[in-house]
Short mmCIF file of C-alpha atoms in Angstrom, two decimals:
data_model
loop_
_atom_site.label_atom_id
_atom_site.label_comp_id
_atom_site.label_asym_id
_atom_site.label_seq_id
_atom_site.Cartn_x
_atom_site.Cartn_y
_atom_site.Cartn_z
CA MET A 1 0.00 0.00 0.00
CA THR A 2 1.47 3.32 -1.11
CA ASP A 3 0.73 6.52 0.79
CA ILE A 4 -0.04 9.37 -1.61
CA TRP A 5 -0.69 13.10 -1.36
CA ALA A 6 -2.60 15.11 -3.98
CA GLY A 7 -2.12 18.60 -5.36
CA ALA A 8 -4.57 20.20 -7.76
CA ASP A 9 -4.58 23.28 -9.96
CA LEU A 10 -8.04 24.57 -10.90
CA GLY A 11 -7.08 26.68 -13.91
CA SER A 12 -9.10 28.85 -16.24
CA THR A 13 -8.52 26.32 -19.04
CA ASN A 14 -7.67 22.97 -17.42
CA VAL A 15 -7.96 21.10 -14.13
CA LYS A 16 -4.70 19.32 -13.25
CA VAL A 17 -3.93 16.79 -10.52
CA LEU A 18 -0.62 15.35 -9.31
CA LEU A 19 -0.12 12.51 -6.84
CA THR A 20 3.17 12.40 -4.96
CA ASP A 21 4.92 10.32 -2.34
CA SER A 22 5.96 11.77 1.02
CA THR A 23 8.95 13.59 -0.50
CA GLY A 24 6.99 15.26 -3.30
CA THR A 25 8.19 12.92 -6.03
CA VAL A 26 5.43 12.76 -8.65
CA LEU A 27 3.89 9.29 -8.99
CA ALA A 28 1.01 10.01 -11.37
CA ARG A 29 -0.89 12.85 -12.98
CA ALA A 30 -4.18 13.53 -14.76
CA SER A 31 -5.90 16.52 -16.33
CA SER A 32 -9.03 17.55 -18.20
CA PRO A 33 -10.59 20.76 -19.53
CA THR A 34 -12.17 22.97 -16.88
CA PRO A 35 -15.92 22.23 -17.05
CA ARG A 36 -17.84 25.27 -18.20
CA SER A 37 -21.33 26.21 -19.27
CA GLY A 38 -20.57 29.09 -21.59
CA LEU A 39 -17.96 30.98 -19.60
CA CYS A 40 -19.30 30.07 -16.15
CA THR A 41 -18.43 27.11 -13.93
CA ASP A 42 -20.63 25.00 -11.67
CA ALA A 43 -18.67 24.53 -8.44
CA ASP A 44 -20.02 21.04 -7.75
CA THR A 45 -19.22 19.88 -11.28
CA LEU A 46 -15.70 21.25 -10.75
CA VAL A 47 -15.26 19.12 -7.61
CA ASP A 48 -16.72 16.07 -9.37
CA THR A 49 -14.14 16.54 -12.14
CA LEU A 50 -11.37 16.91 -9.58
CA GLU A 51 -12.37 13.70 -7.78
CA GLU A 52 -12.50 11.75 -11.04
CA LEU A 53 -8.98 12.94 -11.92
CA ILE A 54 -7.71 11.85 -8.49
CA LEU A 55 -9.17 8.39 -9.07
CA GLN A 56 -7.65 8.21 -12.57
CA ALA A 57 -4.21 9.12 -11.26
CA ALA A 58 -4.52 6.73 -8.29
CA HIS A 59 -5.30 3.90 -10.70
CA GLU A 60 -1.86 4.45 -12.24
CA VAL A 61 -0.20 4.19 -8.82
CA GLY A 62 -1.98 0.95 -7.90
CA ARG A 63 -2.85 0.05 -4.32
CA SER A 64 -2.66 3.35 -2.50
CA ARG A 65 -4.25 5.47 0.19
CA LEU A 66 -4.73 9.23 0.02
CA ARG A 67 -3.36 11.09 3.03
CA GLY A 68 -4.04 14.68 2.06
CA ILE A 69 -5.07 17.08 -0.68
CA CYS A 70 -4.52 20.76 -1.38
CA VAL A 71 -6.05 22.85 -4.17
CA ALA A 72 -4.59 25.93 -5.84
CA GLY A 73 -6.24 27.95 -8.57
CA VAL A 74 -7.44 31.25 -9.95
CA GLY A 75 -8.32 33.71 -7.24
CA GLU A 76 -11.06 35.91 -8.62
CA ASP A 77 -13.90 33.42 -9.23
CA GLY A 78 -16.33 32.53 -6.45
CA VAL A 79 -19.82 31.40 -5.52
CA LEU A 80 -22.57 32.29 -3.11
CA HIS A 81 -23.64 29.28 -1.06
CA ALA A 82 -26.41 28.33 1.33
CA ASP A 83 -25.07 26.20 4.15
CA GLY A 84 -22.31 24.84 1.93
CA ARG A 85 -24.26 24.23 -1.30
CA PRO A 86 -23.56 26.61 -4.19
CA LEU A 87 -26.27 28.93 -5.49
CA GLY A 88 -25.72 29.44 -9.19
CA GLN A 89 -22.47 29.34 -11.11
CA ALA A 90 -19.07 30.96 -10.65
CA LEU A 91 -18.45 33.99 -12.84
CA PRO A 92 -14.89 33.77 -14.27
CA TRP A 93 -12.44 36.61 -13.88
CA PHE A 94 -12.37 37.17 -17.67
CA ASP A 95 -16.17 37.44 -18.15
CA PRO A 96 -16.79 40.73 -20.02
CA SER A 97 -19.96 41.42 -18.02
CA ARG A 98 -17.71 42.49 -15.14
CA ARG A 99 -16.82 45.62 -17.09
CA THR A 100 -20.41 46.85 -16.75
CA VAL A 101 -19.80 47.73 -13.08
CA LEU A 102 -16.63 49.77 -13.58
CA ASP A 103 -18.49 53.00 -12.83
CA GLN A 104 -19.56 51.57 -9.45
CA LEU A 105 -15.98 50.54 -8.70
CA ALA A 106 -14.58 53.97 -9.57
CA ALA A 107 -15.91 55.46 -6.33
CA LEU A 108 -14.06 52.80 -4.32
CA ARG A 109 -10.64 53.31 -5.90
CA GLY A 110 -7.79 55.18 -4.24
CA PRO A 111 -4.29 56.28 -5.31
CA ASP A 112 -2.58 53.82 -2.96
CA ASP A 113 -4.70 50.75 -3.75
CA ARG A 114 -1.75 48.59 -4.78
CA VAL A 115 0.02 49.21 -1.47
CA ARG A 116 -3.11 48.82 0.71
CA TYR A 117 -4.81 45.90 -1.06
CA GLY A 118 -1.99 44.44 -3.15
CA VAL A 119 -3.89 44.94 -6.43
CA GLU A 120 -5.58 47.66 -8.44
CA LEU A 121 -9.37 47.54 -8.36
CA ASP A 122 -10.44 46.58 -11.88
CA ALA A 123 -13.02 44.39 -13.60
CA ALA A 124 -11.07 41.18 -12.92
CA ARG A 125 -11.24 41.57 -9.13
CA THR A 126 -13.82 39.69 -7.07
CA VAL A 127 -15.43 42.97 -5.98
CA ALA A 128 -16.65 43.36 -9.57
CA ALA A 129 -18.38 39.97 -9.39
CA TRP A 130 -19.96 40.91 -6.05
CA ALA A 131 -21.29 44.09 -7.63
CA LEU A 132 -23.19 42.00 -10.20
CA LEU A 133 -25.10 40.02 -7.57
CA THR A 134 -28.80 40.81 -7.18
CA PRO A 135 -30.49 41.39 -3.80
CA ASP A 136 -32.52 38.20 -4.29
CA GLN A 137 -29.34 36.14 -4.83
CA VAL A 138 -27.73 37.57 -1.71
CA HIS A 139 -30.92 37.10 0.36
CA ALA A 140 -30.97 33.36 -0.48
CA ALA A 141 -27.35 32.80 0.59
CA THR A 142 -25.55 32.26 3.87
CA GLY A 143 -22.00 32.77 2.63
CA TRP A 144 -19.54 33.25 -0.21
CA VAL A 145 -16.41 31.25 -0.99
CA ALA A 146 -13.68 31.46 -3.63
CA CYS A 147 -14.08 28.83 -6.33
CA SER A 148 -10.61 27.39 -5.64
CA ASP A 149 -11.50 27.01 -1.94
CA TYR A 150 -14.92 25.48 -2.60
CA PRO A 151 -13.58 21.87 -2.71
CA ALA A 152 -12.38 22.31 0.89
CA LEU A 153 -15.88 23.42 1.90
CA ARG A 154 -17.51 20.44 0.22
CA TRP A 155 -15.04 17.94 1.64
CA THR A 156 -14.85 19.27 5.20
CA GLY A 157 -18.02 21.32 5.72
CA ARG A 158 -15.81 24.26 6.76
CA ALA A 159 -15.55 27.44 4.68
CA VAL A 160 -12.16 29.20 4.63
CA MET A 161 -10.34 31.49 2.25
CA SER A 162 -6.68 30.99 1.46
CA SER A 163 -4.77 34.19 2.20
CA SER A 164 -3.30 34.63 -1.28
CA LEU A 165 -6.83 34.30 -2.75
CA ALA A 166 -8.17 36.94 -0.37
CA ALA A 167 -5.57 39.31 -1.77
CA ARG A 168 -7.02 38.83 -5.29
CA THR A 169 -10.45 40.12 -4.30
CA GLY A 170 -9.55 43.80 -4.13
CA ALA A 171 -11.19 44.03 -0.69
CA TRP A 172 -8.55 42.47 1.60
CA LEU A 173 -6.25 44.90 3.42
CA LEU A 174 -2.70 43.59 3.48
CA GLU A 175 -1.84 45.53 6.63
CA PRO A 176 -2.84 44.69 9.27
CA GLY A 177 -4.90 42.04 7.47
CA GLY A 178 -8.69 42.07 7.32
CA TRP A 179 -11.66 42.86 5.09
CA ASP A 180 -12.35 46.46 4.12
CA GLN A 181 -16.01 46.91 5.02
CA ALA A 182 -16.33 49.82 2.57
CA ARG A 183 -15.59 47.40 -0.31
CA VAL A 184 -17.63 44.46 0.97
CA THR A 185 -20.83 45.71 2.59
CA PRO A 186 -22.23 47.56 -0.45
CA PHE A 187 -22.57 44.09 -2.02
CA LEU A 188 -22.43 41.38 0.68
CA PRO A 189 -22.90 41.12 4.45
CA LEU A 190 -19.44 41.03 5.98
CA GLU A 191 -20.27 37.79 7.81
CA PHE A 192 -20.67 36.02 4.44
CA LEU A 193 -16.90 36.02 3.99
CA PRO A 194 -15.07 33.03 5.52
CA PRO A 195 -12.04 33.16 7.83
CA VAL A 196 -8.79 33.81 5.97
CA VAL A 197 -6.06 31.23 6.64
CA ALA A 198 -2.45 30.81 5.57
CA ALA A 199 -1.44 28.34 2.88
CA GLY A 200 -0.74 24.93 4.42
CA THR A 201 -3.35 25.28 7.18
CA VAL A 202 -5.25 22.04 7.80
CA VAL A 203 -8.91 22.83 7.05
CA GLY A 204 -10.34 19.54 8.27
CA GLU A 205 -10.97 15.86 7.66
CA LEU A 206 -11.41 14.82 4.03
CA ARG A 207 -14.85 13.26 3.51
CA SER A 208 -15.97 12.16 0.04
CA ARG A 209 -18.23 9.31 -1.06
CA ARG A 210 -16.50 9.05 -4.44
CA LEU A 211 -13.04 8.90 -2.87
CA ALA A 212 -14.04 6.80 0.18
CA GLY A 213 -12.21 3.66 -0.98
CA LEU A 214 -9.00 5.64 -1.46
CA LEU A 215 -8.89 7.62 1.78
CA SER A 216 -6.71 6.87 4.77
CA SER A 217 -8.35 7.24 8.18
CA ASP A 218 -6.43 10.48 8.80
CA ALA A 219 -6.83 12.10 5.33
CA VAL A 220 -7.00 15.89 5.52
CA VAL A 221 -7.72 18.91 3.35
CA VAL A 222 -5.10 21.67 3.40
CA ALA A 223 -5.60 25.30 2.37
CA GLY A 224 -3.89 26.23 -0.89
CA GLY A 225 -4.01 29.58 -2.64
CA HIS A 226 -3.51 31.56 -5.82
CA ASP A 227 -1.96 29.39 -8.52
CA HIS A 228 1.05 31.57 -9.42
CA PRO A 229 2.41 32.11 -5.87
CA VAL A 230 1.80 28.43 -5.11
CA ALA A 231 3.83 27.53 -8.21
CA ALA A 232 6.61 29.88 -7.17
CA SER A 233 6.73 28.24 -3.73
CA VAL A 234 8.30 25.20 -5.44
CA VAL A 235 11.21 27.43 -6.46
CA HIS A 236 11.35 29.22 -3.12
CA ARG A 237 11.80 25.92 -1.27
CA GLN A 238 14.96 25.37 -3.30
CA ASP A 239 16.19 28.94 -3.74
CA PRO A 240 14.48 31.44 -1.40
CA ALA A 241 13.63 34.84 -2.95
CA ALA A 242 14.64 33.68 -6.45
CA PRO A 243 12.26 34.81 -9.22
CA LEU A 244 10.11 32.42 -11.24
CA ASP A 245 9.40 33.43 -14.84
CA SER A 246 6.33 31.40 -15.79
CA MET A 247 5.64 31.61 -19.51
CA GLY A 248 2.23 30.35 -20.55
CA THR A 249 -0.89 32.18 -21.74
CA ALA A 250 0.59 35.18 -19.94
CA GLU A 251 4.12 35.67 -18.70
CA VAL A 252 3.89 35.87 -14.91
CA ILE A 253 6.96 36.77 -12.88
CA VAL A 254 6.81 35.88 -9.17
CA ARG A 255 9.14 36.21 -6.22
CA ASP A 256 8.96 36.61 -2.46
CA VAL A 257 9.86 40.04 -1.10
CA ALA A 258 10.76 41.19 2.39
CA ALA A 259 8.65 43.68 4.31
CA GLY A 260 9.09 47.30 3.33
CA PRO A 261 8.26 49.40 0.27
CA PRO A 262 7.10 47.07 -2.51
CA PRO A 263 8.46 47.16 -6.05
CA GLN A 264 6.52 49.35 -8.45
CA GLU A 265 3.63 48.05 -10.59
CA VAL A 266 3.35 44.58 -9.05
CA ASP A 267 0.55 42.69 -7.32
CA LEU A 268 1.16 41.66 -3.72
CA SER A 269 -0.20 38.92 -1.47
CA PRO A 270 0.87 37.04 1.68
CA ALA A 271 3.75 34.67 1.01
CA ILE A 272 2.96 30.97 0.60
CA LEU A 273 5.89 29.87 2.76
CA GLY A 274 6.60 31.77 5.96
CA PRO A 275 6.19 35.50 6.64
CA GLY A 276 6.57 38.28 4.11
CA ARG A 277 4.84 38.79 0.79
CA THR A 278 4.73 37.36 -2.69
CA ALA A 279 4.99 39.87 -5.53
CA LEU A 280 3.94 39.14 -9.09
CA THR A 281 3.69 41.00 -12.35
CA VAL A 282 1.98 39.95 -15.56
CA VAL A 283 3.05 40.56 -19.17
CA GLU A 284 0.73 39.52 -22.01
CA LEU A 285 2.48 36.92 -24.14
CA ASP A 286 0.29 34.46 -26.02
CA ARG A 287 -2.12 37.12 -27.31
CA ASN A 288 0.74 39.13 -28.83
CA MET A 289 2.40 36.05 -30.32
CA SER A 290 -0.93 35.00 -31.82
CA TRP A 291 -1.38 38.44 -33.35
CA LEU A 292 2.07 38.30 -34.96
CA ARG A 293 1.18 34.95 -36.52
CA SER A 294 -2.18 36.33 -37.71
CA THR A 295 -0.37 38.97 -39.78
CA GLY A 296 1.10 36.24 -41.99
CA LEU A 297 4.37 35.83 -40.08
CA GLY A 298 3.68 32.43 -38.52
CA ALA A 299 6.58 30.66 -40.23
CA GLN A 300 9.02 33.45 -39.39
CA VAL A 301 7.91 33.62 -35.74
CA ASP A 302 8.28 29.85 -35.41
CA ALA A 303 11.79 30.07 -36.86
CA VAL A 304 12.78 32.71 -34.29
CA MET A 305 11.34 30.61 -31.46
CA ALA A 306 13.21 27.55 -32.70
CA GLY A 307 16.48 29.47 -32.95
CA THR A 308 16.89 29.00 -36.71
CA LEU A 309 16.19 32.67 -37.50
CA ALA A 310 18.45 35.05 -35.60
CA ALA A 311 17.03 38.17 -34.03
CA PRO A 312 18.62 41.48 -35.12
CA PRO A 313 20.48 43.75 -32.70
CA PRO A 314 18.28 46.22 -30.80
CA GLY A 315 17.00 49.00 -33.02
CA PRO A 316 13.92 51.17 -33.54
CA GLN A 317 10.68 49.86 -32.08
CA VAL A 318 8.76 48.02 -34.79
CA PHE A 319 5.90 46.62 -32.74
CA VAL A 320 3.54 47.95 -30.05
CA PRO A 321 2.25 45.02 -27.95
CA GLY A 322 -1.40 44.79 -27.02
CA ALA A 323 -2.18 46.34 -23.67
CA ALA A 324 -4.42 45.28 -20.82
CA GLY A 325 -8.11 45.87 -21.43
CA GLY A 326 -8.09 44.45 -24.94
CA GLU A 327 -6.11 47.12 -26.80
CA ALA A 328 -4.89 45.49 -30.03
CA PRO A 329 -1.20 45.15 -30.99
CA ARG A 330 0.04 47.16 -33.95
CA TRP A 331 3.09 47.80 -36.12
CA THR A 332 5.01 51.07 -35.99
CA PRO A 333 6.02 52.94 -39.17
CA ALA A 334 9.56 51.53 -38.76
CA ALA A 335 8.21 48.03 -39.50
CA ARG A 336 7.37 48.95 -43.10
CA LYS A 337 11.08 49.17 -43.96
CA LEU A 338 11.85 45.61 -42.86
CA SER A 339 11.54 42.23 -44.54
CA ASP A 340 9.11 39.71 -43.06
CA GLU A 341 11.99 37.87 -41.41
CA LEU A 342 13.45 40.97 -39.76
CA ARG A 343 10.04 42.25 -38.72
CA ALA A 344 9.11 38.98 -37.03
CA ALA A 345 12.50 38.63 -35.36
CA ALA A 346 12.50 42.20 -34.07
CA ALA A 347 8.95 41.87 -32.70
CA VAL A 348 9.71 38.62 -30.84
CA ARG A 349 12.84 40.20 -29.43
CA GLN A 350 10.76 43.15 -28.18
CA LEU A 351 8.41 40.76 -26.36
CA ALA A 352 11.39 39.06 -24.72
CA GLU A 353 12.72 42.46 -23.66
CA ALA A 354 9.35 43.54 -22.25
CA GLY A 355 9.38 40.50 -19.97
CA ALA A 356 12.96 41.29 -18.99
CA VAL A 357 12.05 44.84 -17.98
CA ALA A 358 9.24 43.50 -15.77
CA LEU A 359 11.54 40.87 -14.28
CA ARG A 360 14.31 43.32 -13.47
CA GLY A 361 11.78 45.65 -11.91
CA LEU A 362 10.76 42.85 -9.57
CA ALA A 363 14.16 41.19 -9.04
CA PRO A 364 16.90 43.69 -9.98
CA ASP A 365 19.73 41.75 -8.33
CA ALA A 366 18.80 38.20 -9.35
CA GLN A 367 21.83 36.20 -10.49
CA VAL A 368 19.78 33.33 -11.93
CA ILE A 369 16.19 33.06 -13.15
CA TYR A 370 13.97 29.99 -12.87
CA GLY A 371 11.78 29.34 -15.89
CA ALA A 372 8.63 27.26 -16.35
CA GLY A 373 5.81 26.89 -18.83
CA GLY A 374 5.41 25.80 -22.42
CA TRP A 375 7.48 28.60 -23.92
CA THR A 376 10.62 27.34 -22.15
CA ARG A 377 10.70 24.51 -24.69
CA ALA A 378 11.52 26.99 -27.50
CA PRO A 379 15.34 27.32 -27.63
CA GLY A 380 15.40 30.55 -29.64
CA TRP A 381 12.99 32.22 -27.24
CA MET A 382 15.01 31.15 -24.20
CA GLN A 383 18.19 32.49 -25.77
CA LEU A 384 16.49 35.85 -26.31
CA LYS A 385 15.16 35.83 -22.75
CA ALA A 386 18.56 35.13 -21.21
CA ALA A 387 20.17 37.82 -23.36
CA ALA A 388 17.53 40.39 -22.42
CA VAL A 389 17.73 39.62 -18.69
CA ARG A 390 21.53 39.20 -18.80
CA ALA A 391 21.35 36.19 -16.51
CA PRO A 392 21.10 32.43 -17.04
CA TYR A 393 17.81 30.57 -16.85
CA ARG A 394 17.26 27.35 -14.95
CA VAL A 395 14.30 25.60 -16.54
CA LEU A 396 12.23 23.45 -14.19
CA ALA A 397 11.46 19.96 -15.45
CA GLU A 398 8.02 19.77 -13.80
CA PRO A 399 5.36 21.18 -16.16
CA GLU A 400 2.61 21.57 -13.52
CA LEU A 401 4.22 23.68 -10.82
CA SER A 402 0.97 24.95 -9.26
CA ALA A 403 -0.30 21.41 -8.69
CA LEU A 404 3.09 20.33 -7.34
CA GLY A 405 3.30 23.36 -5.05
CA ALA A 406 -0.15 22.48 -3.71
CA ALA A 407 0.89 18.87 -3.09
CA GLN A 408 4.02 20.02 -1.27
CA LEU A 409 1.86 22.00 1.17
CA THR A 410 0.32 18.72 2.37
CA LEU A 411 3.54 16.79 2.94
CA PRO A 412 4.71 15.75 6.41
CA GLY A 413 8.42 16.40 5.91
CA PRO A 414 11.13 17.82 3.61
CA THR A 415 10.48 17.82 -0.13
CA ALA A 416 12.68 16.50 -2.91
CA PRO A 417 14.16 19.22 -5.15
CA VAL A 418 12.70 19.58 -8.62
CA ALA A 419 15.11 18.84 -11.45
CA VAL A 420 16.30 21.82 -13.48
CA ARG A 421 18.34 22.21 -16.61
CA GLU A 422 20.47 25.16 -17.57
CA ALA A 423 19.25 26.87 -20.73
CA ASP A 424 22.01 27.06 -23.36
CA GLN A 425 23.81 30.31 -22.53
CA ARG A 426 26.31 30.35 -25.40
CA VAL A 427 24.04 31.93 -27.98
CA ALA A 428 22.63 34.26 -25.32
CA ASP A 429 26.15 35.48 -24.51
CA ARG A 430 26.70 36.30 -28.20
CA LEU A 431 23.38 38.18 -28.30
CA ILE A 432 24.40 40.16 -25.22
CA ALA A 433 27.70 41.08 -26.90
CA ARG A 434 25.88 42.22 -30.06
CA GLY A 435 23.48 44.35 -28.04
CA LYS A 436 26.17 46.34 -26.22
#
């Protein structure tokens, strides 16, 4: 009989599960698309999907017993519930209907929001979803819980909110810690919000009919948190305060920071491991790459990413990336003078440099950068990234860091380090020399 621990990542696109042994070594994994009806998600269907994935992965392990589970995920989705049962569906952070309440949110904004709450108050924050609730919906409820924390409620009967998810709402005050009534009570009774607990807190005993044959007698549910800080906690166990550059749909740069004035233009939340804070900044990546391909430069962009088409030295800006809020990318007049190959190469290089600027703003003294995500498999891109940052990248072998970070929060002892490989620095060094 093998003891196993589970970590899950409830993502906007996919639900992912890892099973590990007591050291965090991955034994099995499973994933499936996040269940949605239109854009919305039914919280119970989400838990059903999660349980089925745990059973699938456990089948690969063989005779096993589940000792604990922890869930990480997106922080801005949530559901009203009545005594633990969801009322309606969870509205995702990217639902455009949230933008209809921006005028209501304007009166709540302040110049120091990022310092006080850790985030700017915009349509993606949970406050915007609260503002869309009707009085009848609120009257029928007894509480509200973040979608990523709902599995803990269903399995234990206890509602909590992981601290790094509270910081995504736009209504949680980082110092001294607590809900801002002025941002909650216009929409919800303050008592609807559950206690906020640190990542790794044991929520309660794990009870599930579907998983009953798999559970050990002492199986527990552990509080998780926001997916990106939980992913970065894998790095921080091995190299405290090192930055993680996670390159997926967006490029998200995360690191732990000490108390004191925060870096500029970053989101803040309580750290996953120990005291202090986690800081993260987001750079749009996939949307801009997709736009470049849509202009007829797909083959050239792929060649740059593969390293078979060299990027030119820095020169005039040829490309203006798309900005937050849906502003479309565009070419500058300088692009008209370039061949397709040079235009594509220069634009990809600009995207690499934009990420480097964000990274250096968050971690100016970092001697090495940890990389994760699908884009790390593109050698040309990684060479451009290392050249722009002027530091080597260590690429993590584990593709599902958020799920692994969640699993590590359940473990009884020290964790095994995650394998890394050094990105090829030779070409990057030549690019650095050319750029001087």
